[in-house]
mmCIF file with all atom_site columns, C-alpha atoms in Angstrom:
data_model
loop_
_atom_site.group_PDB
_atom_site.id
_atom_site.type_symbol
_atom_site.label_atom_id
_atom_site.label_alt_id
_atom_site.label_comp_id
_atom_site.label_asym_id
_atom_site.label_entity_id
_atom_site.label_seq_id
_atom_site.pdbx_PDB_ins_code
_atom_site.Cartn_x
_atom_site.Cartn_y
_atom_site.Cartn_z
_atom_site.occupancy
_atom_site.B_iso_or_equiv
_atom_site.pdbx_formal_charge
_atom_site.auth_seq_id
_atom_site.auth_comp_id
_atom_site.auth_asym_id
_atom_site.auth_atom_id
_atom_site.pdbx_PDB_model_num
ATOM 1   C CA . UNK T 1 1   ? 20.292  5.932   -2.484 1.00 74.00 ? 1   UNK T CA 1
ATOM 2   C CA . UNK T 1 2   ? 19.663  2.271   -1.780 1.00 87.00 ? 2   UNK T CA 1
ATOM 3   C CA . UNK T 1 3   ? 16.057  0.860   -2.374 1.00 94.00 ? 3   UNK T CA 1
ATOM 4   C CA . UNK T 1 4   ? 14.394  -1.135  0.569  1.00 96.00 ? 4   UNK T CA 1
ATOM 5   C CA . UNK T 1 5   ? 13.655  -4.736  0.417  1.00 98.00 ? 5   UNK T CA 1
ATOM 6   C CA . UNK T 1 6   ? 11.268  -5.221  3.641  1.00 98.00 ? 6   UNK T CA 1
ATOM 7   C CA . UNK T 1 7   ? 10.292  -8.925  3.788  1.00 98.00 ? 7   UNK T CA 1
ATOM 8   C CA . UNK T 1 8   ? 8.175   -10.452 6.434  1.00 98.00 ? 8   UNK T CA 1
ATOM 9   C CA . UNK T 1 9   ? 7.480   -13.955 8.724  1.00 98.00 ? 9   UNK T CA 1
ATOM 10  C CA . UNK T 1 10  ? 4.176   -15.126 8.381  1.00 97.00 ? 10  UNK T CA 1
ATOM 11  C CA . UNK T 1 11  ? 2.640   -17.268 11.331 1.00 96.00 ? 11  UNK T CA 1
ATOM 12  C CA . UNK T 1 12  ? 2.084   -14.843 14.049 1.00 96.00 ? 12  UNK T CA 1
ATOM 13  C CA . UNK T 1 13  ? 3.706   -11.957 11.960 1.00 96.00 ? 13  UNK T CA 1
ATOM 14  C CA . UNK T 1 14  ? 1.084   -11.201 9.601  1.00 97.00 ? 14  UNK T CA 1
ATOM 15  C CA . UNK T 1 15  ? -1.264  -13.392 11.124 1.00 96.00 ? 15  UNK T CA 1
ATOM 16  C CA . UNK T 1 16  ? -2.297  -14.867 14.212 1.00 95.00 ? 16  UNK T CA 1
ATOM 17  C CA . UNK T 1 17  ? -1.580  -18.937 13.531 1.00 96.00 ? 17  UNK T CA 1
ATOM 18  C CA . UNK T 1 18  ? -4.188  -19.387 16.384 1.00 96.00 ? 18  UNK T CA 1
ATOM 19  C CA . UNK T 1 19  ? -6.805  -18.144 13.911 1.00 97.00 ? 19  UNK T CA 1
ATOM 20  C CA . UNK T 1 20  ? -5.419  -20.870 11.868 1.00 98.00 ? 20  UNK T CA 1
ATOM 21  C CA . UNK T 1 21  ? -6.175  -23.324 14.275 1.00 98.00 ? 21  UNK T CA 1
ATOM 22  C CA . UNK T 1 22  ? -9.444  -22.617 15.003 1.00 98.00 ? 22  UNK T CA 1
ATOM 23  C CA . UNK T 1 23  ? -10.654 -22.256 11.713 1.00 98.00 ? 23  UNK T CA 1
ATOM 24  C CA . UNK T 1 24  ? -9.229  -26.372 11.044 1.00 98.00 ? 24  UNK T CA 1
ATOM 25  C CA . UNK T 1 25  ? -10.975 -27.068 14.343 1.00 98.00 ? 25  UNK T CA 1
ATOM 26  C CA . UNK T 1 26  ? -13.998 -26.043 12.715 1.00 98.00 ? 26  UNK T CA 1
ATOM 27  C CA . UNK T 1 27  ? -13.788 -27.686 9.810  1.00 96.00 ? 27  UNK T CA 1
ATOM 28  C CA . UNK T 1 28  ? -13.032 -31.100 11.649 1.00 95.00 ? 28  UNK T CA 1
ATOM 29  C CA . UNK T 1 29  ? -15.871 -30.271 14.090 1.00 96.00 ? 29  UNK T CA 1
ATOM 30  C CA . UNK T 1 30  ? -17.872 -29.941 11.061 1.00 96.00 ? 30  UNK T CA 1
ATOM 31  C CA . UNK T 1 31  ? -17.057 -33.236 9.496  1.00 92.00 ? 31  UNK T CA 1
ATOM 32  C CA . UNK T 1 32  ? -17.088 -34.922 12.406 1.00 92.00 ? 32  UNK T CA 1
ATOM 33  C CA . UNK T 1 33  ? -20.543 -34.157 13.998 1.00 92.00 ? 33  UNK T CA 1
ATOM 34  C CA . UNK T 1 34  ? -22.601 -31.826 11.383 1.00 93.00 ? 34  UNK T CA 1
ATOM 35  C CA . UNK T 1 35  ? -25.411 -31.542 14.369 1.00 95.00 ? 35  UNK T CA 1
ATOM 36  C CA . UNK T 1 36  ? -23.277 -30.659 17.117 1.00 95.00 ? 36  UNK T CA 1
ATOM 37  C CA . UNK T 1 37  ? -20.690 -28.976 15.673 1.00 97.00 ? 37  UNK T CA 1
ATOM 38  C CA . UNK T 1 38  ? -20.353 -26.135 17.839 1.00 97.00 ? 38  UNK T CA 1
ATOM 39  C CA . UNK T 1 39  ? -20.222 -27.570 20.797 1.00 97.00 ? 39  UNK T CA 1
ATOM 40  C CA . UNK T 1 40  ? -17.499 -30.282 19.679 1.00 97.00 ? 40  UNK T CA 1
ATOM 41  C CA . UNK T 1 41  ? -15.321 -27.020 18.496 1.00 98.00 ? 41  UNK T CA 1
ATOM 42  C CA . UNK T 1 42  ? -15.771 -25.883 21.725 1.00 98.00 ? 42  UNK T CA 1
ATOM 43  C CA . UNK T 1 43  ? -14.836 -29.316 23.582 1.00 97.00 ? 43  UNK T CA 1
ATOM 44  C CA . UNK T 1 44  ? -11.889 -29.169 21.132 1.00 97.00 ? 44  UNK T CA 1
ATOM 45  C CA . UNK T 1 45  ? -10.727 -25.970 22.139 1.00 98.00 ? 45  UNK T CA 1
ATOM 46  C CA . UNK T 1 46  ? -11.186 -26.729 25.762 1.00 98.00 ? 46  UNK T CA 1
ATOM 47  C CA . UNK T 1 47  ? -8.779  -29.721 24.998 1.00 98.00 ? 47  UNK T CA 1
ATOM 48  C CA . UNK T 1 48  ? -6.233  -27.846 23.365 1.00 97.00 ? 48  UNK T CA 1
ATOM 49  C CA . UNK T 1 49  ? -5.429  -25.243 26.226 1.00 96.00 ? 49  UNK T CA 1
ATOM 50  C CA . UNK T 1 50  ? -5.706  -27.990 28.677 1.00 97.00 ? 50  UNK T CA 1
ATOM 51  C CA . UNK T 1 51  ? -2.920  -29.377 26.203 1.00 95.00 ? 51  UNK T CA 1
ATOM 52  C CA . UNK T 1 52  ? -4.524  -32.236 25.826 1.00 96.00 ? 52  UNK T CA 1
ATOM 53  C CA . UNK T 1 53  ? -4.105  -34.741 22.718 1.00 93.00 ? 53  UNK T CA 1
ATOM 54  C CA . UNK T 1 54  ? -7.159  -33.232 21.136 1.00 95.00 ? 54  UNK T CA 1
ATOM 55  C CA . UNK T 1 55  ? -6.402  -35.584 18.145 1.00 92.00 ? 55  UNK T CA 1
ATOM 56  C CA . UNK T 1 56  ? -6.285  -38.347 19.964 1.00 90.00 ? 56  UNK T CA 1
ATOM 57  C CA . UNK T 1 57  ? -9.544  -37.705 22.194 1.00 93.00 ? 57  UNK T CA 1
ATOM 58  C CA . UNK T 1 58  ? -11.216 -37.076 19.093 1.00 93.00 ? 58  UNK T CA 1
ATOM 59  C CA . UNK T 1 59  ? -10.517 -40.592 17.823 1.00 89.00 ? 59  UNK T CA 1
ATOM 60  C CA . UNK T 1 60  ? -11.445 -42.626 20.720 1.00 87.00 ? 60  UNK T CA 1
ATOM 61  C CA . UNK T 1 61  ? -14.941 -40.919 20.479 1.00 86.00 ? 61  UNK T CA 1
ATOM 62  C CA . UNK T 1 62  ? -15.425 -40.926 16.492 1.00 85.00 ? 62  UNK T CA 1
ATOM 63  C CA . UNK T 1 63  ? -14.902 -43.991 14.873 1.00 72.00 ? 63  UNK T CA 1
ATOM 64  C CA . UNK T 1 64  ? -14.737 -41.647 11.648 1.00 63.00 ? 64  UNK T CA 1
ATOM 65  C CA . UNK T 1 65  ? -11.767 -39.998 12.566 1.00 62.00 ? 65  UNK T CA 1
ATOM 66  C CA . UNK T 1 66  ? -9.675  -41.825 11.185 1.00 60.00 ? 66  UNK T CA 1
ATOM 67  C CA . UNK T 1 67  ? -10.307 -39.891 8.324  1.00 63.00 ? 67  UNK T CA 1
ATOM 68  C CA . UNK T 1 68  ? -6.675  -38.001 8.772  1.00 86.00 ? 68  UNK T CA 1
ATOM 69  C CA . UNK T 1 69  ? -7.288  -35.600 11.036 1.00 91.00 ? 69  UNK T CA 1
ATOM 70  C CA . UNK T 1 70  ? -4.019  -34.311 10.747 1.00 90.00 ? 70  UNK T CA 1
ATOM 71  C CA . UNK T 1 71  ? -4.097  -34.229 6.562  1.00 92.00 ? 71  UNK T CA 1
ATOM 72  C CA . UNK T 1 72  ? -7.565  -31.789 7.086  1.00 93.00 ? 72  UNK T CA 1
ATOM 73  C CA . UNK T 1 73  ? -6.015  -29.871 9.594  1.00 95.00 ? 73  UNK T CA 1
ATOM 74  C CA . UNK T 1 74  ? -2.795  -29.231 6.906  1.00 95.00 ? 74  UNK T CA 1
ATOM 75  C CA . UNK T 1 75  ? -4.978  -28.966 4.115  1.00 95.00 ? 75  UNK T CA 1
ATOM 76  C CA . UNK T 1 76  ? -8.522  -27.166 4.456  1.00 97.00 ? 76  UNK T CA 1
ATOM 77  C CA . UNK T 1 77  ? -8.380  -23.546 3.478  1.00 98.00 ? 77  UNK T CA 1
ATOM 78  C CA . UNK T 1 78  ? -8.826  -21.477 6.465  1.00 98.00 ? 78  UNK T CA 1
ATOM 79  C CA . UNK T 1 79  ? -11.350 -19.010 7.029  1.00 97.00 ? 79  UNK T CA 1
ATOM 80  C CA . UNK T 1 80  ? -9.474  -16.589 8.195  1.00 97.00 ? 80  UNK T CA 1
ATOM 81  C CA . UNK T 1 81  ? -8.684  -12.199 7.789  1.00 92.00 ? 81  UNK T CA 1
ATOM 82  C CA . UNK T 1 82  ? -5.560  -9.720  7.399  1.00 90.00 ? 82  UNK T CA 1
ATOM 83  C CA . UNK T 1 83  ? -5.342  -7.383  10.408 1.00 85.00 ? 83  UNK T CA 1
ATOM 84  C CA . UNK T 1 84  ? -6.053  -3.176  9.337  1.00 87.00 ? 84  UNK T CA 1
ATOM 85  C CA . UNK T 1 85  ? -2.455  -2.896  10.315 1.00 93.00 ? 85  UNK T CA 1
ATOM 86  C CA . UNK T 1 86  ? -1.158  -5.387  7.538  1.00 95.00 ? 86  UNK T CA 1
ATOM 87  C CA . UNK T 1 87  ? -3.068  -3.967  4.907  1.00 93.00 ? 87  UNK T CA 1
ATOM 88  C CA . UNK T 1 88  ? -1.547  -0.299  5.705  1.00 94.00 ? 88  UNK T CA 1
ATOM 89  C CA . UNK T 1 89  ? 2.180   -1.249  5.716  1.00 97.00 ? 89  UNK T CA 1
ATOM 90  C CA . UNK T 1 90  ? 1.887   -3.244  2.492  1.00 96.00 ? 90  UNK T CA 1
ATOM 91  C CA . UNK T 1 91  ? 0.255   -0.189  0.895  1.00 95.00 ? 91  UNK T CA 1
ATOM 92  C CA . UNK T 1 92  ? 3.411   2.017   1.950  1.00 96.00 ? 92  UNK T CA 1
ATOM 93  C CA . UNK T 1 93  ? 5.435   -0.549  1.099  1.00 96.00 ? 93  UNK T CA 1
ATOM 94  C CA . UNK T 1 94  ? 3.771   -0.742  -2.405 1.00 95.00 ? 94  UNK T CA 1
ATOM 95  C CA . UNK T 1 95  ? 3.226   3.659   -2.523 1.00 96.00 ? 95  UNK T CA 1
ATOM 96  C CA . UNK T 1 96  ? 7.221   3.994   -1.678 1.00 96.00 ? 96  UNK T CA 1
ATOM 97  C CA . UNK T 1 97  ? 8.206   1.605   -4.160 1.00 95.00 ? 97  UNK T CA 1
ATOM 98  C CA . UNK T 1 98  ? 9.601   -0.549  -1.840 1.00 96.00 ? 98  UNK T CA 1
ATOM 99  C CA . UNK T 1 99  ? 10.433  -4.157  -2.464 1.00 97.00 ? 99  UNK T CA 1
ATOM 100 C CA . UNK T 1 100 ? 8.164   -7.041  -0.322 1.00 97.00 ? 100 UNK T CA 1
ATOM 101 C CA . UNK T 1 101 ? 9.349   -10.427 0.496  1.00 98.00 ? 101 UNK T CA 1
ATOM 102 C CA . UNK T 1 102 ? 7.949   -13.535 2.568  1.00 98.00 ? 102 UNK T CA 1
ATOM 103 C CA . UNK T 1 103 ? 9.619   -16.248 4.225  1.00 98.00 ? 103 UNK T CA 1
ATOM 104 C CA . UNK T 1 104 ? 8.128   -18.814 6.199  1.00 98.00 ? 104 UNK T CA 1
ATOM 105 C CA . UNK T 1 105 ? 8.358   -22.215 7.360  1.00 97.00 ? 105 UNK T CA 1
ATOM 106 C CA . UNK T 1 106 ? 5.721   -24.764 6.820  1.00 96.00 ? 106 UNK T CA 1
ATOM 107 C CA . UNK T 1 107 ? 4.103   -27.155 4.431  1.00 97.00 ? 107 UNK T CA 1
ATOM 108 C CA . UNK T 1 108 ? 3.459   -25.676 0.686  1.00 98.00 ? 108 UNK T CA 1
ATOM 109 C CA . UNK T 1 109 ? 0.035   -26.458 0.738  1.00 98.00 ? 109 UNK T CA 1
ATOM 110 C CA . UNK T 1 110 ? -0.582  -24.822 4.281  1.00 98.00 ? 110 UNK T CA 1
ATOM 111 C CA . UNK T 1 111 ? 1.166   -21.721 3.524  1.00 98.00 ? 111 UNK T CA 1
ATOM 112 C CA . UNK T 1 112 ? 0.044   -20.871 -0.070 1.00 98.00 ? 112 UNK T CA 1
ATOM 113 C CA . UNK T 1 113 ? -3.764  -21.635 1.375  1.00 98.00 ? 113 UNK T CA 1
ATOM 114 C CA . UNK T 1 114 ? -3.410  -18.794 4.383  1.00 98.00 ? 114 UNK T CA 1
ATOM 115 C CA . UNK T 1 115 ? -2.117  -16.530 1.761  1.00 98.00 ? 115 UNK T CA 1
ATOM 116 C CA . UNK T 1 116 ? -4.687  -16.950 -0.667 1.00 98.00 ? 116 UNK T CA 1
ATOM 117 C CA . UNK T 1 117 ? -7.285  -16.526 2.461  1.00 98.00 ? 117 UNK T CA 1
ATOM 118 C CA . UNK T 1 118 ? -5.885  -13.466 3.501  1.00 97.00 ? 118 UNK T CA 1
ATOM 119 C CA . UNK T 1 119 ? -5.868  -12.495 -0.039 1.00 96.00 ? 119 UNK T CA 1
ATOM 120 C CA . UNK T 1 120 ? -1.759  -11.234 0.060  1.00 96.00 ? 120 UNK T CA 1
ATOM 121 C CA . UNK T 1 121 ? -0.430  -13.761 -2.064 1.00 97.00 ? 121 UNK T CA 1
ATOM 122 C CA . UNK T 1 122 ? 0.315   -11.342 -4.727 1.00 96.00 ? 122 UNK T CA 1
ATOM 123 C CA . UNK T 1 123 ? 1.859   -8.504  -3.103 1.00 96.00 ? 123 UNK T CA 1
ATOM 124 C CA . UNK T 1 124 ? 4.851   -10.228 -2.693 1.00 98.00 ? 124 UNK T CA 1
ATOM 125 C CA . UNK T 1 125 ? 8.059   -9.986  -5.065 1.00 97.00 ? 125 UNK T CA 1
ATOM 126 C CA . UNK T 1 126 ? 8.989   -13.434 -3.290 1.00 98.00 ? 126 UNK T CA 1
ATOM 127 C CA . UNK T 1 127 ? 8.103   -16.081 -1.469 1.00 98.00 ? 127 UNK T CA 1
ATOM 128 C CA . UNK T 1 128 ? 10.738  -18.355 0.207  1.00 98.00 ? 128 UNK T CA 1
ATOM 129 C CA . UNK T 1 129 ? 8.107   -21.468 1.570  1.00 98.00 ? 129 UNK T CA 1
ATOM 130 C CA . UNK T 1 130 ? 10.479  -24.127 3.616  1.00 98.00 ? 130 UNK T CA 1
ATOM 131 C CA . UNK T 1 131 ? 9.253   -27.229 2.235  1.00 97.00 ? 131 UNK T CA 1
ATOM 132 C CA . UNK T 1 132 ? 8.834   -25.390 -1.461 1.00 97.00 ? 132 UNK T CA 1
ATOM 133 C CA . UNK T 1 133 ? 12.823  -24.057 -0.851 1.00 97.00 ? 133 UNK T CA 1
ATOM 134 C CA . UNK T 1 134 ? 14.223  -27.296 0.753  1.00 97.00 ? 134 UNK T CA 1
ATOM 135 C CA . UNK T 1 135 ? 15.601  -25.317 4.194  1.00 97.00 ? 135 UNK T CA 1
ATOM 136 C CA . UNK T 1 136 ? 13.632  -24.161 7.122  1.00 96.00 ? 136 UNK T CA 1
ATOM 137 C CA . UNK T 1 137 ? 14.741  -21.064 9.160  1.00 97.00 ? 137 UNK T CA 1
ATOM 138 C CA . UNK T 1 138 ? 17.833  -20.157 10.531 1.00 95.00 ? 138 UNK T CA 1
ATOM 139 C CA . UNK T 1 139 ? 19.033  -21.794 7.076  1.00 96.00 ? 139 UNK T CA 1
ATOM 140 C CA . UNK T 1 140 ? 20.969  -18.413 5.626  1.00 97.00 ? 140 UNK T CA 1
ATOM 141 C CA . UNK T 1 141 ? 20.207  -19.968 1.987  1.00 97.00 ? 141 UNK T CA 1
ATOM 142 C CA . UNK T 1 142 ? 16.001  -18.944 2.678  1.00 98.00 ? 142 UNK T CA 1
ATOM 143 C CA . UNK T 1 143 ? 17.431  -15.214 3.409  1.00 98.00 ? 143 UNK T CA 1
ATOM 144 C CA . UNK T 1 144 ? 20.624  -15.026 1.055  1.00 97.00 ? 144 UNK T CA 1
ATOM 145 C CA . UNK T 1 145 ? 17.956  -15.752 -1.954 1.00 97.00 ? 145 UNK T CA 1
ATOM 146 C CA . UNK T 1 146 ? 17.060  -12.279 -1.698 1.00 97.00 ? 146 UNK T CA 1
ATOM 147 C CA . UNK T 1 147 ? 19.697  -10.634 -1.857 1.00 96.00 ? 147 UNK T CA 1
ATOM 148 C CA . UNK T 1 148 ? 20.885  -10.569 -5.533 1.00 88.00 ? 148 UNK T CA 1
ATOM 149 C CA . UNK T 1 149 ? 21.224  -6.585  -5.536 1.00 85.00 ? 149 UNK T CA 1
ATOM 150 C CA . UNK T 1 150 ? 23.869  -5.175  -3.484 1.00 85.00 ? 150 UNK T CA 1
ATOM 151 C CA . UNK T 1 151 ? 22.041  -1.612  -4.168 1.00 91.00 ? 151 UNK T CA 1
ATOM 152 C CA . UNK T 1 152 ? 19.126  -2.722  -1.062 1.00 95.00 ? 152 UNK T CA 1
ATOM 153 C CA . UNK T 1 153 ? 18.740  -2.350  2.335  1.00 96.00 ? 153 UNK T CA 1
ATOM 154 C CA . UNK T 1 154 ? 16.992  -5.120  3.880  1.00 97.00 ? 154 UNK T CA 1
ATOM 155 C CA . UNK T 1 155 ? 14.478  -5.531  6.401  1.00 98.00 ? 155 UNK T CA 1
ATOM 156 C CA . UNK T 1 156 ? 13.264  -8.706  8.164  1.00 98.00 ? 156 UNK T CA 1
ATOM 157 C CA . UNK T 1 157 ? 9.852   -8.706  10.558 1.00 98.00 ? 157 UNK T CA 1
ATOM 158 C CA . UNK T 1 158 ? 9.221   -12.123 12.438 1.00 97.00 ? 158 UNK T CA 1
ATOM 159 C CA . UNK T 1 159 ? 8.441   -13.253 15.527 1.00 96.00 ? 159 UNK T CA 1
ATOM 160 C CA . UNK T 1 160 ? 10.264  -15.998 16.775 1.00 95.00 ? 160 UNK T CA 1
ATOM 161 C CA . UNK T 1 161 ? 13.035  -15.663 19.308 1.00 94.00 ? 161 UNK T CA 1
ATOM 162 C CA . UNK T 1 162 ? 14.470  -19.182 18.597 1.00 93.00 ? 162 UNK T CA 1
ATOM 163 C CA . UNK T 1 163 ? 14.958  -19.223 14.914 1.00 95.00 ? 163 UNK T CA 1
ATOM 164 C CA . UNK T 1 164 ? 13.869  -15.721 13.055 1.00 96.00 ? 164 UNK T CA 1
ATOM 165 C CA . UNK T 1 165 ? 16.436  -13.127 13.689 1.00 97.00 ? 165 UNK T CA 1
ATOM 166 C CA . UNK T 1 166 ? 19.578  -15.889 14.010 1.00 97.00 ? 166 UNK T CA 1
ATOM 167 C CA . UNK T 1 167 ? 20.241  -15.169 10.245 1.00 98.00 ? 167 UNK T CA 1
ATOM 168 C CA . UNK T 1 168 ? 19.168  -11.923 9.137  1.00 98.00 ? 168 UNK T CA 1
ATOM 169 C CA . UNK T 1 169 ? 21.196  -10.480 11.865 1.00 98.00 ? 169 UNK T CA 1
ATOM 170 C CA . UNK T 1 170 ? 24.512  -11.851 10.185 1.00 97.00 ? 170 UNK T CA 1
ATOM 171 C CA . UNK T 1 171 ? 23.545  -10.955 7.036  1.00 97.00 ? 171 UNK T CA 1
ATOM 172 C CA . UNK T 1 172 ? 23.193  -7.295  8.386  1.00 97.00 ? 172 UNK T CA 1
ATOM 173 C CA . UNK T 1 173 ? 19.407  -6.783  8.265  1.00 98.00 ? 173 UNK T CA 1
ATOM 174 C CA . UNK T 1 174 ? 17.518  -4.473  10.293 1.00 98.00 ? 174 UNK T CA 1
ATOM 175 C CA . UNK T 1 175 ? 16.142  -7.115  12.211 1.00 98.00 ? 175 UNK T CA 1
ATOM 176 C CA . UNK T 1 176 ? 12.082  -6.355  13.949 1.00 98.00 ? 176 UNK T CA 1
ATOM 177 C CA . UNK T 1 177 ? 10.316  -8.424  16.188 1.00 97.00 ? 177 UNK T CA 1
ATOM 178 C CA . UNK T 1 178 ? 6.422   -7.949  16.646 1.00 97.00 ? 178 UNK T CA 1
ATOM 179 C CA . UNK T 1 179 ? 5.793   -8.204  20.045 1.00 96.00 ? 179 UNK T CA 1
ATOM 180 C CA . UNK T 1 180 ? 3.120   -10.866 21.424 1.00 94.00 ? 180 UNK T CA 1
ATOM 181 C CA . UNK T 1 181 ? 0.064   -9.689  22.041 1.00 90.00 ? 181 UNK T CA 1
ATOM 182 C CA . UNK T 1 182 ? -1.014  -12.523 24.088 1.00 91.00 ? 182 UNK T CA 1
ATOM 183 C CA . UNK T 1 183 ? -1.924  -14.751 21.579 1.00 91.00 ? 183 UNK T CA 1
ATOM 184 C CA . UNK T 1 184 ? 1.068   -16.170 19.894 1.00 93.00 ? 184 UNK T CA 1
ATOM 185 C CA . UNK T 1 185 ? 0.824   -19.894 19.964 1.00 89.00 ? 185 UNK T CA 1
ATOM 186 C CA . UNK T 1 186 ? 5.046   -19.832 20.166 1.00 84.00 ? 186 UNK T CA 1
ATOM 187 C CA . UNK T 1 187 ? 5.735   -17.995 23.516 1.00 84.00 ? 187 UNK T CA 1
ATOM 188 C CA . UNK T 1 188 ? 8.285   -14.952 23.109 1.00 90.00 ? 188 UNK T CA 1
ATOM 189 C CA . UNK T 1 189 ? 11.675  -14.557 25.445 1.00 88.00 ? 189 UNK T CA 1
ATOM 190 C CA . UNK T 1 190 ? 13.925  -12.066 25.052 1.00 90.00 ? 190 UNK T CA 1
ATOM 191 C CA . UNK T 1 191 ? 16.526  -13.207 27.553 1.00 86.00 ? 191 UNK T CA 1
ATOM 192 C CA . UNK T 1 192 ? 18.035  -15.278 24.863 1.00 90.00 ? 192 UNK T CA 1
ATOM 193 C CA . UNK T 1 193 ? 21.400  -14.941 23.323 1.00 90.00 ? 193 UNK T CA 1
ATOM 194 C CA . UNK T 1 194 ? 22.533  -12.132 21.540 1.00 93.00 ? 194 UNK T CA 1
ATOM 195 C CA . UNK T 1 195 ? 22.402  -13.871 17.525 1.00 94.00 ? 195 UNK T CA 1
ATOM 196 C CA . UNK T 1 196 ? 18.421  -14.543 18.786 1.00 94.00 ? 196 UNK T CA 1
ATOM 197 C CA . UNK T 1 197 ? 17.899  -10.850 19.171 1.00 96.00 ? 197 UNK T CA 1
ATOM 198 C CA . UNK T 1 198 ? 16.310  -8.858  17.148 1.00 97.00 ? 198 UNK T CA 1
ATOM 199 C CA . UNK T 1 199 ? 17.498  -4.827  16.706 1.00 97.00 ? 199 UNK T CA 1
ATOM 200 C CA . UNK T 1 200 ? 13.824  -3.241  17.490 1.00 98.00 ? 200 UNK T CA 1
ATOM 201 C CA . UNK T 1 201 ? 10.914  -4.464  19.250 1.00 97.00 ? 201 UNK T CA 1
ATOM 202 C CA . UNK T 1 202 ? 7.383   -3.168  18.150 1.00 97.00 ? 202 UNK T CA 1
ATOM 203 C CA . UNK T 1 203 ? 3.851   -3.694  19.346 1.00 96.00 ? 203 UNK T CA 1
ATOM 204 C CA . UNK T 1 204 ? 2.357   -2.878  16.105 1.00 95.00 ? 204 UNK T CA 1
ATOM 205 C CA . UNK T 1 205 ? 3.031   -3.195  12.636 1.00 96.00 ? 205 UNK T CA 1
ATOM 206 C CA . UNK T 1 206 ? 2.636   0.503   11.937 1.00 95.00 ? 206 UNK T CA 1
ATOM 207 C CA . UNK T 1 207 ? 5.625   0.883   13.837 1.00 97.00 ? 207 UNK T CA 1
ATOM 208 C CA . UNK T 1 208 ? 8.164   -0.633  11.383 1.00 96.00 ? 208 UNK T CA 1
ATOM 209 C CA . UNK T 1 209 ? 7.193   2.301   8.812  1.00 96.00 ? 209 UNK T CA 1
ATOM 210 C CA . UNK T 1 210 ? 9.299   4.685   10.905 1.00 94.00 ? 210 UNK T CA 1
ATOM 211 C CA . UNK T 1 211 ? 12.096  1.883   10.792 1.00 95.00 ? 211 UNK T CA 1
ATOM 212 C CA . UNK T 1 212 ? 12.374  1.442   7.094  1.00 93.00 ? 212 UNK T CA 1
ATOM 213 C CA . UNK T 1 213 ? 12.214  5.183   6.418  1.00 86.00 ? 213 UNK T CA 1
#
């Protein structure tokens, strides 16, 4: 019997990236105006689902933000928390023996920093990080890494229609999408070619364990 190798997207996968977001705001809000914090986070996120330049607002009316906004934004470690849902898969994974794997696109820094928050960091048996790996997804190389035993059957749970499913789906994965709740900052579409698709749709992570069995 072949072992299981179930390896997951990160941003809006295992976590919501607009907690992300809102925990940077914070921090910048914080720097920025220590006495009226809150209510700058508030103008801020205002800004940012009028899609406005909330970067660029922020610097016309703070001489001190020049202070790289954008290198705070990358770099603070977030305040952020793993959904009950996450925490129960990774112990079946981890109870079953199964084999757990991470790839995700983004800065080193950024990545490693919402793994340590969420405290998951070490469940994993790898982590393919696109600017730690040198190739960003649909890149086969950040999915062929894994698979140095011929003896697994491998799993891949993302969320993005445009890039996450394009290579695990030639490389014969059971490919899983987590449906948006409403709060993915990347919009879903499923009326996308067929290479985009993924195999299963599920609104829950505790779906996927009757996938993998």
């Amino acid at each position: 019997m072949k072992g299981k190798y179930v390896i997951f997207d990160l941003d809006d996968t295992l976590m919501y990236e607009i907690d992300y977001l809102e925990s940077a705001y914070r921090e910048i809000a914080s720097l920025l105006d220590e006495h009226n914090k809150d209510h700058l986070y508030q103008d801020m996120i205002t800004w940012y689902y009028e899609n406005k330049d909330v970067f660029g607002l922020l610097e016309e009316k703070y001489s001190r933000a020049k202070i790289e906004l954008l290198d705070i934004y990358r770099n603070h470690f977030p305040v952020i928390k793993i959904g009950k849902d996450v925490r129960e898969v990774f112990n079946y994974i981890i109870q079953n023996s199964y084999k757990l794997g991470l790839i995700s696109d983004g800065r080193s820094v950024t990545q490693r920093n919402k793994l340590k928050a969420l405290d998951i960091e070490d469940f994993f048996d790898k982590i393919i990080i696109s600017e730690e790996f040198g190739s960003t997804k649909p890149d086969l190389r950040n999915f062929e890494i894994f698979m140095d035993n011929e003896n697994f059957e491998y799993f891949y749970i993302g969320d993005n229609t445009k890039k996450d499913f394009i290579a695990p789906n030639k490389l014969g994965w059971v490919t899983i999408a987590l449906k948006d709740a409403g709060k993915n900052i990347h919009k879903q579409d499923f009326d996308v070619a067929q290479e985009h698709k993924p195999q299963f749709i599920v609104n829950s992570l505790k779906e996927i364990v009757n996938l993998i069995n």
